[in-house]
Amino acid sequence: MSGYDTIVKFRRLEEQVNQLGFMFCFPRNHYNNDIDMVALKPRDDVALPIYTRDAEVFVGTLEQLEVWVRGVEW
């Protein structure tokens, strides 16, 4: 199945990101239009009260997000 591994990876990351108090969003600044980018922002003001609600905490590819989440969980 084409793209199935990407969907599984995305669902797993979505669950991890949700547990950390973040949610996926579309990056405001398109750094490179040739690469698919994702962004994270706080899910609500209870999860991360220090940040503003629409502040992007992370912007990058899914592979970069996997590494970032591993580091945060560590």
PDB file of N, CA, C and O in Angstrom:
ATOM      1  N   MET A   1       0.829  -1.185   0.000  1.00  0.00           N
ATOM      2  CA  MET A   1       0.000   0.000   0.000  1.00  0.00           C
ATOM      3  C   MET A   1       0.870   1.244   0.000  1.00  0.00           C
ATOM      4  O   MET A   1       1.728   1.401   0.842  1.00  0.00           O
ATOM      5  N   SER A   2       0.595   2.083  -0.921  1.00  0.00           N
ATOM      6  CA  SER A   2       1.363   3.305  -1.061  1.00  0.00           C
ATOM      7  C   SER A   2       0.950   4.313   0.010  1.00  0.00           C
ATOM      8  O   SER A   2      -0.219   4.642   0.162  1.00  0.00           O
ATOM      9  N   GLY A   3       1.917   4.783   0.772  1.00  0.00           N
ATOM     10  CA  GLY A   3       1.657   5.797   1.778  1.00  0.00           C
ATOM     11  C   GLY A   3       1.159   5.271   3.109  1.00  0.00           C
ATOM     12  O   GLY A   3       0.941   6.045   4.036  1.00  0.00           O
ATOM     13  N   TYR A   4       0.935   3.959   3.221  1.00  0.00           N
ATOM     14  CA  TYR A   4       0.410   3.402   4.468  1.00  0.00           C
ATOM     15  C   TYR A   4       1.362   3.632   5.631  1.00  0.00           C
ATOM     16  O   TYR A   4       0.925   3.978   6.736  1.00  0.00           O
ATOM     17  N   ASP A   5       2.671   3.454   5.401  1.00  0.00           N
ATOM     18  CA  ASP A   5       3.656   3.668   6.465  1.00  0.00           C
ATOM     19  C   ASP A   5       3.639   5.114   6.949  1.00  0.00           C
ATOM     20  O   ASP A   5       3.791   5.379   8.143  1.00  0.00           O
ATOM     21  N   THR A   6       3.437   6.045   6.043  1.00  0.00           N
ATOM     22  CA  THR A   6       3.371   7.456   6.419  1.00  0.00           C
ATOM     23  C   THR A   6       2.140   7.722   7.278  1.00  0.00           C
ATOM     24  O   THR A   6       2.219   8.463   8.261  1.00  0.00           O
ATOM     25  N   ILE A   7       1.024   7.105   6.947  1.00  0.00           N
ATOM     26  CA  ILE A   7      -0.192   7.281   7.740  1.00  0.00           C
ATOM     27  C   ILE A   7      -0.008   6.703   9.137  1.00  0.00           C
ATOM     28  O   ILE A   7      -0.391   7.324  10.131  1.00  0.00           O
ATOM     29  N   VAL A   8       0.589   5.529   9.223  1.00  0.00           N
ATOM     30  CA  VAL A   8       0.836   4.907  10.532  1.00  0.00           C
ATOM     31  C   VAL A   8       1.784   5.779  11.352  1.00  0.00           C
ATOM     32  O   VAL A   8       1.562   6.008  12.548  1.00  0.00           O
ATOM     33  N   LYS A   9       2.838   6.288  10.725  1.00  0.00           N
ATOM     34  CA  LYS A   9       3.785   7.164  11.404  1.00  0.00           C
ATOM     35  C   LYS A   9       3.084   8.428  11.909  1.00  0.00           C
ATOM     36  O   LYS A   9       3.293   8.862  13.040  1.00  0.00           O
ATOM     37  N   PHE A  10       2.237   9.014  11.062  1.00  0.00           N
ATOM     38  CA  PHE A  10       1.530  10.231  11.433  1.00  0.00           C
ATOM     39  C   PHE A  10       0.588   9.984  12.607  1.00  0.00           C
ATOM     40  O   PHE A  10       0.526  10.781  13.544  1.00  0.00           O
ATOM     41  N   ARG A  11      -0.149   8.882  12.581  1.00  0.00           N
ATOM     42  CA  ARG A  11      -1.083   8.565  13.682  1.00  0.00           C
ATOM     43  C   ARG A  11      -0.333   8.358  15.000  1.00  0.00           C
ATOM     44  O   ARG A  11      -0.778   8.805  16.050  1.00  0.00           O
ATOM     45  N   ARG A  12       0.807   7.674  14.931  1.00  0.00           N
ATOM     46  CA  ARG A  12       1.608   7.446  16.133  1.00  0.00           C
ATOM     47  C   ARG A  12       2.141   8.765  16.673  1.00  0.00           C
ATOM     48  O   ARG A  12       2.073   9.035  17.873  1.00  0.00           O
ATOM     49  N   LEU A  13       2.641   9.614  15.784  1.00  0.00           N
ATOM     50  CA  LEU A  13       3.143  10.920  16.203  1.00  0.00           C
ATOM     51  C   LEU A  13       2.022  11.793  16.754  1.00  0.00           C
ATOM     52  O   LEU A  13       2.213  12.516  17.729  1.00  0.00           O
ATOM     53  N   GLU A  14       0.852  11.708  16.139  1.00  0.00           N
ATOM     54  CA  GLU A  14      -0.292  12.492  16.603  1.00  0.00           C
ATOM     55  C   GLU A  14      -0.658  12.123  18.043  1.00  0.00           C
ATOM     56  O   GLU A  14      -0.953  12.988  18.864  1.00  0.00           O
ATOM     57  N   GLU A  15      -0.602  10.849  18.357  1.00  0.00           N
ATOM     58  CA  GLU A  15      -0.900  10.391  19.711  1.00  0.00           C
ATOM     59  C   GLU A  15       0.162  10.879  20.705  1.00  0.00           C
ATOM     60  O   GLU A  15      -0.167  11.358  21.791  1.00  0.00           O
ATOM     61  N   GLN A  16       1.439  10.767  20.339  1.00  0.00           N
ATOM     62  CA  GLN A  16       2.517  11.225  21.207  1.00  0.00           C
ATOM     63  C   GLN A  16       2.449  12.735  21.428  1.00  0.00           C
ATOM     64  O   GLN A  16       2.622  13.215  22.548  1.00  0.00           O
ATOM     65  N   VAL A  17       2.197  13.468  20.367  1.00  0.00           N
ATOM     66  CA  VAL A  17       2.118  14.922  20.431  1.00  0.00           C
ATOM     67  C   VAL A  17       0.953  15.352  21.324  1.00  0.00           C
ATOM     68  O   VAL A  17       1.064  16.274  22.129  1.00  0.00           O
ATOM     69  N   ASN A  18      -0.160  14.652  21.214  1.00  0.00           N
ATOM     70  CA  ASN A  18      -1.330  14.955  22.029  1.00  0.00           C
ATOM     71  C   ASN A  18      -1.031  14.725  23.514  1.00  0.00           C
ATOM     72  O   ASN A  18      -1.435  15.519  24.365  1.00  0.00           O
ATOM     73  N   GLN A  19      -0.310  13.658  23.829  1.00  0.00           N
ATOM     74  CA  GLN A  19       0.054  13.378  25.212  1.00  0.00           C
ATOM     75  C   GLN A  19       0.985  14.445  25.789  1.00  0.00           C
ATOM     76  O   GLN A  19       0.965  14.717  26.989  1.00  0.00           O
ATOM     77  N   LEU A  20       1.782  15.061  24.932  1.00  0.00           N
ATOM     78  CA  LEU A  20       2.701  16.106  25.380  1.00  0.00           C
ATOM     79  C   LEU A  20       2.017  17.475  25.500  1.00  0.00           C
ATOM     80  O   LEU A  20       2.633  18.430  25.968  1.00  0.00           O
ATOM     81  N   GLY A  21       0.761  17.583  25.053  1.00  0.00           N
ATOM     82  CA  GLY A  21       0.029  18.838  25.173  1.00  0.00           C
ATOM     83  C   GLY A  21       0.083  19.724  23.939  1.00  0.00           C
ATOM     84  O   GLY A  21      -0.196  20.912  24.020  1.00  0.00           O
ATOM     85  N   PHE A  22       0.426  19.132  22.792  1.00  0.00           N
ATOM     86  CA  PHE A  22       0.501  19.886  21.550  1.00  0.00           C
ATOM     87  C   PHE A  22      -0.548  19.394  20.568  1.00  0.00           C
ATOM     88  O   PHE A  22      -1.169  18.356  20.768  1.00  0.00           O
ATOM     89  N   MET A  23      -0.708  20.136  19.490  1.00  0.00           N
ATOM     90  CA  MET A  23      -1.559  19.718  18.383  1.00  0.00           C
ATOM     91  C   MET A  23      -0.892  20.128  17.073  1.00  0.00           C
ATOM     92  O   MET A  23      -0.092  21.058  17.047  1.00  0.00           O
ATOM     93  N   PHE A  24      -1.199  19.391  16.007  1.00  0.00           N
ATOM     94  CA  PHE A  24      -0.665  19.726  14.698  1.00  0.00           C
ATOM     95  C   PHE A  24      -1.356  20.968  14.152  1.00  0.00           C
ATOM     96  O   PHE A  24      -2.531  21.200  14.407  1.00  0.00           O
ATOM     97  N   CYS A  25      -0.614  21.750  13.398  1.00  0.00           N
ATOM     98  CA  CYS A  25      -1.186  22.891  12.693  1.00  0.00           C
ATOM     99  C   CYS A  25      -0.365  23.112  11.431  1.00  0.00           C
ATOM    100  O   CYS A  25       0.711  22.545  11.255  1.00  0.00           O
ATOM    101  N   PHE A  26      -0.893  23.933  10.549  1.00  0.00           N
ATOM    102  CA  PHE A  26      -0.202  24.255   9.312  1.00  0.00           C
ATOM    103  C   PHE A  26       0.817  25.353   9.596  1.00  0.00           C
ATOM    104  O   PHE A  26       0.476  26.357  10.231  1.00  0.00           O
ATOM    105  N   PRO A  27       2.086  25.183   9.177  1.00  0.00           N
ATOM    106  CA  PRO A  27       3.093  26.212   9.448  1.00  0.00           C
ATOM    107  C   PRO A  27       2.735  27.545   8.787  1.00  0.00           C
ATOM    108  O   PRO A  27       2.331  27.577   7.634  1.00  0.00           O
ATOM    109  N   ARG A  28       2.873  28.600   9.540  1.00  0.00           N
ATOM    110  CA  ARG A  28       2.547  29.930   9.011  1.00  0.00           C
ATOM    111  C   ARG A  28       3.536  30.379   7.947  1.00  0.00           C
ATOM    112  O   ARG A  28       3.159  30.931   6.940  1.00  0.00           O
ATOM    113  N   ASN A  29       4.802  30.179   8.200  1.00  0.00           N
ATOM    114  CA  ASN A  29       5.842  30.573   7.242  1.00  0.00           C
ATOM    115  C   ASN A  29       6.267  29.343   6.454  1.00  0.00           C
ATOM    116  O   ASN A  29       6.720  28.368   7.018  1.00  0.00           O
ATOM    117  N   HIS A  30       6.116  29.399   5.159  1.00  0.00           N
ATOM    118  CA  HIS A  30       6.517  28.275   4.318  1.00  0.00           C
ATOM    119  C   HIS A  30       8.006  28.414   4.023  1.00  0.00           C
ATOM    120  O   HIS A  30       8.408  29.202   3.185  1.00  0.00           O
ATOM    121  N   TYR A  31       8.810  27.632   4.726  1.00  0.00           N
ATOM    122  CA  TYR A  31      10.255  27.738   4.579  1.00  0.00           C
ATOM    123  C   TYR A  31      10.730  27.177   3.250  1.00  0.00           C
ATOM    124  O   TYR A  31      11.608  27.703   2.626  1.00  0.00           O
ATOM    125  N   ASN A  32      10.133  26.073   2.838  1.00  0.00           N
ATOM    126  CA  ASN A  32      10.498  25.444   1.578  1.00  0.00           C
ATOM    127  C   ASN A  32       9.243  24.797   1.005  1.00  0.00           C
ATOM    128  O   ASN A  32       8.723  23.847   1.575  1.00  0.00           O
ATOM    129  N   ASN A  33       8.764  25.287  -0.103  1.00  0.00           N
ATOM    130  CA  ASN A  33       7.522  24.775  -0.673  1.00  0.00           C
ATOM    131  C   ASN A  33       7.661  23.377  -1.256  1.00  0.00           C
ATOM    132  O   ASN A  33       6.665  22.726  -1.528  1.00  0.00           O
ATOM    133  N   ASP A  34       8.884  22.896  -1.456  1.00  0.00           N
ATOM    134  CA  ASP A  34       9.096  21.571  -2.026  1.00  0.00           C
ATOM    135  C   ASP A  34       9.012  20.464  -0.979  1.00  0.00           C
ATOM    136  O   ASP A  34       8.919  19.296  -1.328  1.00  0.00           O
ATOM    137  N   ILE A  35       9.062  20.810   0.284  1.00  0.00           N
ATOM    138  CA  ILE A  35       9.065  19.832   1.367  1.00  0.00           C
ATOM    139  C   ILE A  35       7.794  20.003   2.190  1.00  0.00           C
ATOM    140  O   ILE A  35       7.414  21.117   2.530  1.00  0.00           O
ATOM    141  N   ASP A  36       7.136  18.882   2.506  1.00  0.00           N
ATOM    142  CA  ASP A  36       5.949  18.939   3.354  1.00  0.00           C
ATOM    143  C   ASP A  36       6.378  19.194   4.798  1.00  0.00           C
ATOM    144  O   ASP A  36       7.155  18.440   5.372  1.00  0.00           O
ATOM    145  N   MET A  37       5.873  20.279   5.360  1.00  0.00           N
ATOM    146  CA  MET A  37       6.228  20.670   6.714  1.00  0.00           C
ATOM    147  C   MET A  37       4.996  20.571   7.605  1.00  0.00           C
ATOM    148  O   MET A  37       3.870  20.741   7.134  1.00  0.00           O
ATOM    149  N   VAL A  38       5.230  20.280   8.875  1.00  0.00           N
ATOM    150  CA  VAL A  38       4.181  20.302   9.889  1.00  0.00           C
ATOM    151  C   VAL A  38       4.629  21.238  10.995  1.00  0.00           C
ATOM    152  O   VAL A  38       5.820  21.529  11.142  1.00  0.00           O
ATOM    153  N   ALA A  39       3.686  21.702  11.781  1.00  0.00           N
ATOM    154  CA  ALA A  39       4.002  22.564  12.912  1.00  0.00           C
ATOM    155  C   ALA A  39       3.221  22.085  14.123  1.00  0.00           C
ATOM    156  O   ALA A  39       2.185  21.434  14.000  1.00  0.00           O
ATOM    157  N   LEU A  40       3.748  22.393  15.296  1.00  0.00           N
ATOM    158  CA  LEU A  40       3.071  22.086  16.552  1.00  0.00           C
ATOM    159  C   LEU A  40       2.796  23.377  17.290  1.00  0.00           C
ATOM    160  O   LEU A  40       3.614  24.292  17.293  1.00  0.00           O
ATOM    161  N   LYS A  41       1.643  23.422  17.924  1.00  0.00           N
ATOM    162  CA  LYS A  41       1.327  24.531  18.807  1.00  0.00           C
ATOM    163  C   LYS A  41       0.648  23.953  20.036  1.00  0.00           C
ATOM    164  O   LYS A  41       0.182  22.814  20.020  1.00  0.00           O
ATOM    165  N   PRO A  42       0.612  24.700  21.132  1.00  0.00           N
ATOM    166  CA  PRO A  42      -0.051  24.189  22.343  1.00  0.00           C
ATOM    167  C   PRO A  42      -1.513  23.859  22.071  1.00  0.00           C
ATOM    168  O   PRO A  42      -2.211  24.598  21.382  1.00  0.00           O
ATOM    169  N   ARG A  43      -1.947  22.732  22.636  1.00  0.00           N
ATOM    170  CA  ARG A  43      -3.319  22.280  22.435  1.00  0.00           C
ATOM    171  C   ARG A  43      -4.310  23.230  23.094  1.00  0.00           C
ATOM    172  O   ARG A  43      -5.345  23.548  22.524  1.00  0.00           O
ATOM    173  N   ASP A  44      -4.004  23.672  24.287  1.00  0.00           N
ATOM    174  CA  ASP A  44      -4.854  24.631  24.995  1.00  0.00           C
ATOM    175  C   ASP A  44      -4.015  25.350  26.037  1.00  0.00           C
ATOM    176  O   ASP A  44      -2.842  25.048  26.225  1.00  0.00           O
ATOM    177  N   ASP A  45      -4.612  26.306  26.718  1.00  0.00           N
ATOM    178  CA  ASP A  45      -3.832  27.072  27.691  1.00  0.00           C
ATOM    179  C   ASP A  45      -3.569  26.293  28.971  1.00  0.00           C
ATOM    180  O   ASP A  45      -2.751  26.689  29.777  1.00  0.00           O
ATOM    181  N   VAL A  46      -4.227  25.159  29.165  1.00  0.00           N
ATOM    182  CA  VAL A  46      -3.971  24.328  30.334  1.00  0.00           C
ATOM    183  C   VAL A  46      -2.739  23.458  30.112  1.00  0.00           C
ATOM    184  O   VAL A  46      -1.926  23.253  31.016  1.00  0.00           O
ATOM    185  N   ALA A  47      -2.574  22.949  28.883  1.00  0.00           N
ATOM    186  CA  ALA A  47      -1.455  22.055  28.569  1.00  0.00           C
ATOM    187  C   ALA A  47      -0.116  22.789  28.684  1.00  0.00           C
ATOM    188  O   ALA A  47       0.818  22.284  29.289  1.00  0.00           O
ATOM    189  N   LEU A  48      -0.027  23.971  28.106  1.00  0.00           N
ATOM    190  CA  LEU A  48       1.198  24.768  28.155  1.00  0.00           C
ATOM    191  C   LEU A  48       0.824  26.228  28.416  1.00  0.00           C
ATOM    192  O   LEU A  48       0.705  27.020  27.486  1.00  0.00           O
ATOM    193  N   PRO A  49       0.628  26.612  29.645  1.00  0.00           N
ATOM    194  CA  PRO A  49       0.136  27.964  29.931  1.00  0.00           C
ATOM    195  C   PRO A  49       1.135  29.073  29.629  1.00  0.00           C
ATOM    196  O   PRO A  49       0.753  30.215  29.505  1.00  0.00           O
ATOM    197  N   ILE A  50       2.418  28.750  29.487  1.00  0.00           N
ATOM    198  CA  ILE A  50       3.437  29.775  29.276  1.00  0.00           C
ATOM    199  C   ILE A  50       3.344  30.358  27.870  1.00  0.00           C
ATOM    200  O   ILE A  50       3.535  31.545  27.663  1.00  0.00           O
ATOM    201  N   TYR A  51       3.040  29.506  26.889  1.00  0.00           N
ATOM    202  CA  TYR A  51       3.028  29.932  25.491  1.00  0.00           C
ATOM    203  C   TYR A  51       1.682  30.538  25.113  1.00  0.00           C
ATOM    204  O   TYR A  51       0.654  30.190  25.672  1.00  0.00           O
ATOM    205  N   THR A  52       1.699  31.407  24.133  1.00  0.00           N
ATOM    206  CA  THR A  52       0.438  31.881  23.579  1.00  0.00           C
ATOM    207  C   THR A  52      -0.167  30.754  22.762  1.00  0.00           C
ATOM    208  O   THR A  52       0.544  29.864  22.281  1.00  0.00           O
ATOM    209  N   ARG A  53      -1.447  30.789  22.585  1.00  0.00           N
ATOM    210  CA  ARG A  53      -2.139  29.675  21.943  1.00  0.00           C
ATOM    211  C   ARG A  53      -1.690  29.407  20.515  1.00  0.00           C
ATOM    212  O   ARG A  53      -1.663  28.282  20.073  1.00  0.00           O
ATOM    213  N   ASP A  54      -1.368  30.431  19.762  1.00  0.00           N
ATOM    214  CA  ASP A  54      -1.016  30.204  18.361  1.00  0.00           C
ATOM    215  C   ASP A  54       0.483  30.228  18.105  1.00  0.00           C
ATOM    216  O   ASP A  54       0.916  30.301  16.971  1.00  0.00           O
ATOM    217  N   ALA A  55       1.291  30.146  19.144  1.00  0.00           N
ATOM    218  CA  ALA A  55       2.743  30.126  18.974  1.00  0.00           C
ATOM    219  C   ALA A  55       3.178  28.753  18.464  1.00  0.00           C
ATOM    220  O   ALA A  55       2.798  27.727  19.022  1.00  0.00           O
ATOM    221  N   GLU A  56       3.953  28.739  17.411  1.00  0.00           N
ATOM    222  CA  GLU A  56       4.478  27.478  16.885  1.00  0.00           C
ATOM    223  C   GLU A  56       5.694  27.074  17.699  1.00  0.00           C
ATOM    224  O   GLU A  56       6.677  27.799  17.772  1.00  0.00           O
ATOM    225  N   VAL A  57       5.613  25.914  18.321  1.00  0.00           N
ATOM    226  CA  VAL A  57       6.706  25.421  19.143  1.00  0.00           C
ATOM    227  C   VAL A  57       7.701  24.634  18.303  1.00  0.00           C
ATOM    228  O   VAL A  57       8.887  24.620  18.590  1.00  0.00           O
ATOM    229  N   PHE A  58       7.216  24.007  17.229  1.00  0.00           N
ATOM    230  CA  PHE A  58       8.058  23.208  16.344  1.00  0.00           C
ATOM    231  C   PHE A  58       7.576  23.382  14.914  1.00  0.00           C
ATOM    232  O   PHE A  58       6.373  23.438  14.660  1.00  0.00           O
ATOM    233  N   VAL A  59       8.512  23.452  13.976  1.00  0.00           N
ATOM    234  CA  VAL A  59       8.215  23.437  12.542  1.00  0.00           C
ATOM    235  C   VAL A  59       9.259  22.553  11.877  1.00  0.00           C
ATOM    236  O   VAL A  59      10.456  22.741  12.079  1.00  0.00           O
ATOM    237  N   GLY A  60       8.809  21.574  11.106  1.00  0.00           N
ATOM    238  CA  GLY A  60       9.740  20.689  10.415  1.00  0.00           C
ATOM    239  C   GLY A  60       9.008  19.566   9.709  1.00  0.00           C
ATOM    240  O   GLY A  60       7.787  19.559   9.604  1.00  0.00           O
ATOM    241  N   THR A  61       9.766  18.590   9.257  1.00  0.00           N
ATOM    242  CA  THR A  61       9.207  17.430   8.569  1.00  0.00           C
ATOM    243  C   THR A  61       8.783  16.389   9.600  1.00  0.00           C
ATOM    244  O   THR A  61       9.094  16.507  10.789  1.00  0.00           O
ATOM    245  N   LEU A  62       8.104  15.350   9.146  1.00  0.00           N
ATOM    246  CA  LEU A  62       7.706  14.278  10.059  1.00  0.00           C
ATOM    247  C   LEU A  62       8.923  13.579  10.662  1.00  0.00           C
ATOM    248  O   LEU A  62       8.915  13.206  11.830  1.00  0.00           O
ATOM    249  N   GLU A  63       9.969  13.413   9.868  1.00  0.00           N
ATOM    250  CA  GLU A  63      11.179  12.766  10.375  1.00  0.00           C
ATOM    251  C   GLU A  63      11.830  13.619  11.467  1.00  0.00           C
ATOM    252  O   GLU A  63      12.285  13.105  12.485  1.00  0.00           O
ATOM    253  N   GLN A  64      11.884  14.923  11.249  1.00  0.00           N
ATOM    254  CA  GLN A  64      12.440  15.824  12.261  1.00  0.00           C
ATOM    255  C   GLN A  64      11.566  15.833  13.510  1.00  0.00           C
ATOM    256  O   GLN A  64      12.070  15.911  14.623  1.00  0.00           O
ATOM    257  N   LEU A  65      10.268  15.732  13.323  1.00  0.00           N
ATOM    258  CA  LEU A  65       9.350  15.699  14.458  1.00  0.00           C
ATOM    259  C   LEU A  65       9.554  14.443  15.293  1.00  0.00           C
ATOM    260  O   LEU A  65       9.509  14.508  16.528  1.00  0.00           O
ATOM    261  N   GLU A  66       9.800  13.311  14.641  1.00  0.00           N
ATOM    262  CA  GLU A  66      10.070  12.073  15.385  1.00  0.00           C
ATOM    263  C   GLU A  66      11.260  12.248  16.314  1.00  0.00           C
ATOM    264  O   GLU A  66      11.224  11.853  17.484  1.00  0.00           O
ATOM    265  N   VAL A  67      12.313  12.845  15.807  1.00  0.00           N
ATOM    266  CA  VAL A  67      13.524  13.069  16.616  1.00  0.00           C
ATOM    267  C   VAL A  67      13.239  14.056  17.744  1.00  0.00           C
ATOM    268  O   VAL A  67      13.646  13.850  18.891  1.00  0.00           O
ATOM    269  N   TRP A  68      12.501  15.103  17.453  1.00  0.00           N
ATOM    270  CA  TRP A  68      12.177  16.131  18.444  1.00  0.00           C
ATOM    271  C   TRP A  68      11.336  15.536  19.579  1.00  0.00           C
ATOM    272  O   TRP A  68      11.599  15.786  20.751  1.00  0.00           O
ATOM    273  N   VAL A  69      10.332  14.717  19.227  1.00  0.00           N
ATOM    274  CA  VAL A  69       9.471  14.102  20.237  1.00  0.00           C
ATOM    275  C   VAL A  69      10.287  13.143  21.105  1.00  0.00           C
ATOM    276  O   VAL A  69      10.110  13.099  22.327  1.00  0.00           O
ATOM    277  N   ARG A  70      11.172  12.377  20.489  1.00  0.00           N
ATOM    278  CA  ARG A  70      12.033  11.474  21.273  1.00  0.00           C
ATOM    279  C   ARG A  70      12.838  12.256  22.296  1.00  0.00           C
ATOM    280  O   ARG A  70      13.005  11.844  23.441  1.00  0.00           O
ATOM    281  N   GLY A  71      13.378  13.402  21.869  1.00  0.00           N
ATOM    282  CA  GLY A  71      14.158  14.222  22.793  1.00  0.00           C
ATOM    283  C   GLY A  71      13.317  14.807  23.909  1.00  0.00           C
ATOM    284  O   GLY A  71      13.748  14.846  25.058  1.00  0.00           O
ATOM    285  N   VAL A  72      12.110  15.246  23.606  1.00  0.00           N
ATOM    286  CA  VAL A  72      11.228  15.805  24.633  1.00  0.00           C
ATOM    287  C   VAL A  72      10.825  14.719  25.615  1.00  0.00           C
ATOM    288  O   VAL A  72      10.806  14.951  26.828  1.00  0.00           O
ATOM    289  N   GLU A  73      10.515  13.535  25.123  1.00  0.00           N
ATOM    290  CA  GLU A  73      10.113  12.442  26.008  1.00  0.00           C
ATOM    291  C   GLU A  73      11.268  11.952  26.859  1.00  0.00           C
ATOM    292  O   GLU A  73      11.070  11.488  27.967  1.00  0.00           O
ATOM    293  N   TRP A  74      12.480  12.075  26.372  1.00  0.00           N
ATOM    294  CA  TRP A  74      13.638  11.613  27.123  1.00  0.00           C
ATOM    295  C   TRP A  74      13.854  12.495  28.315  1.00  0.00           C
ATOM    296  O   TRP A  74      14.072  12.145  29.404  1.00  0.00           O
TER     297      TRP A  74
END
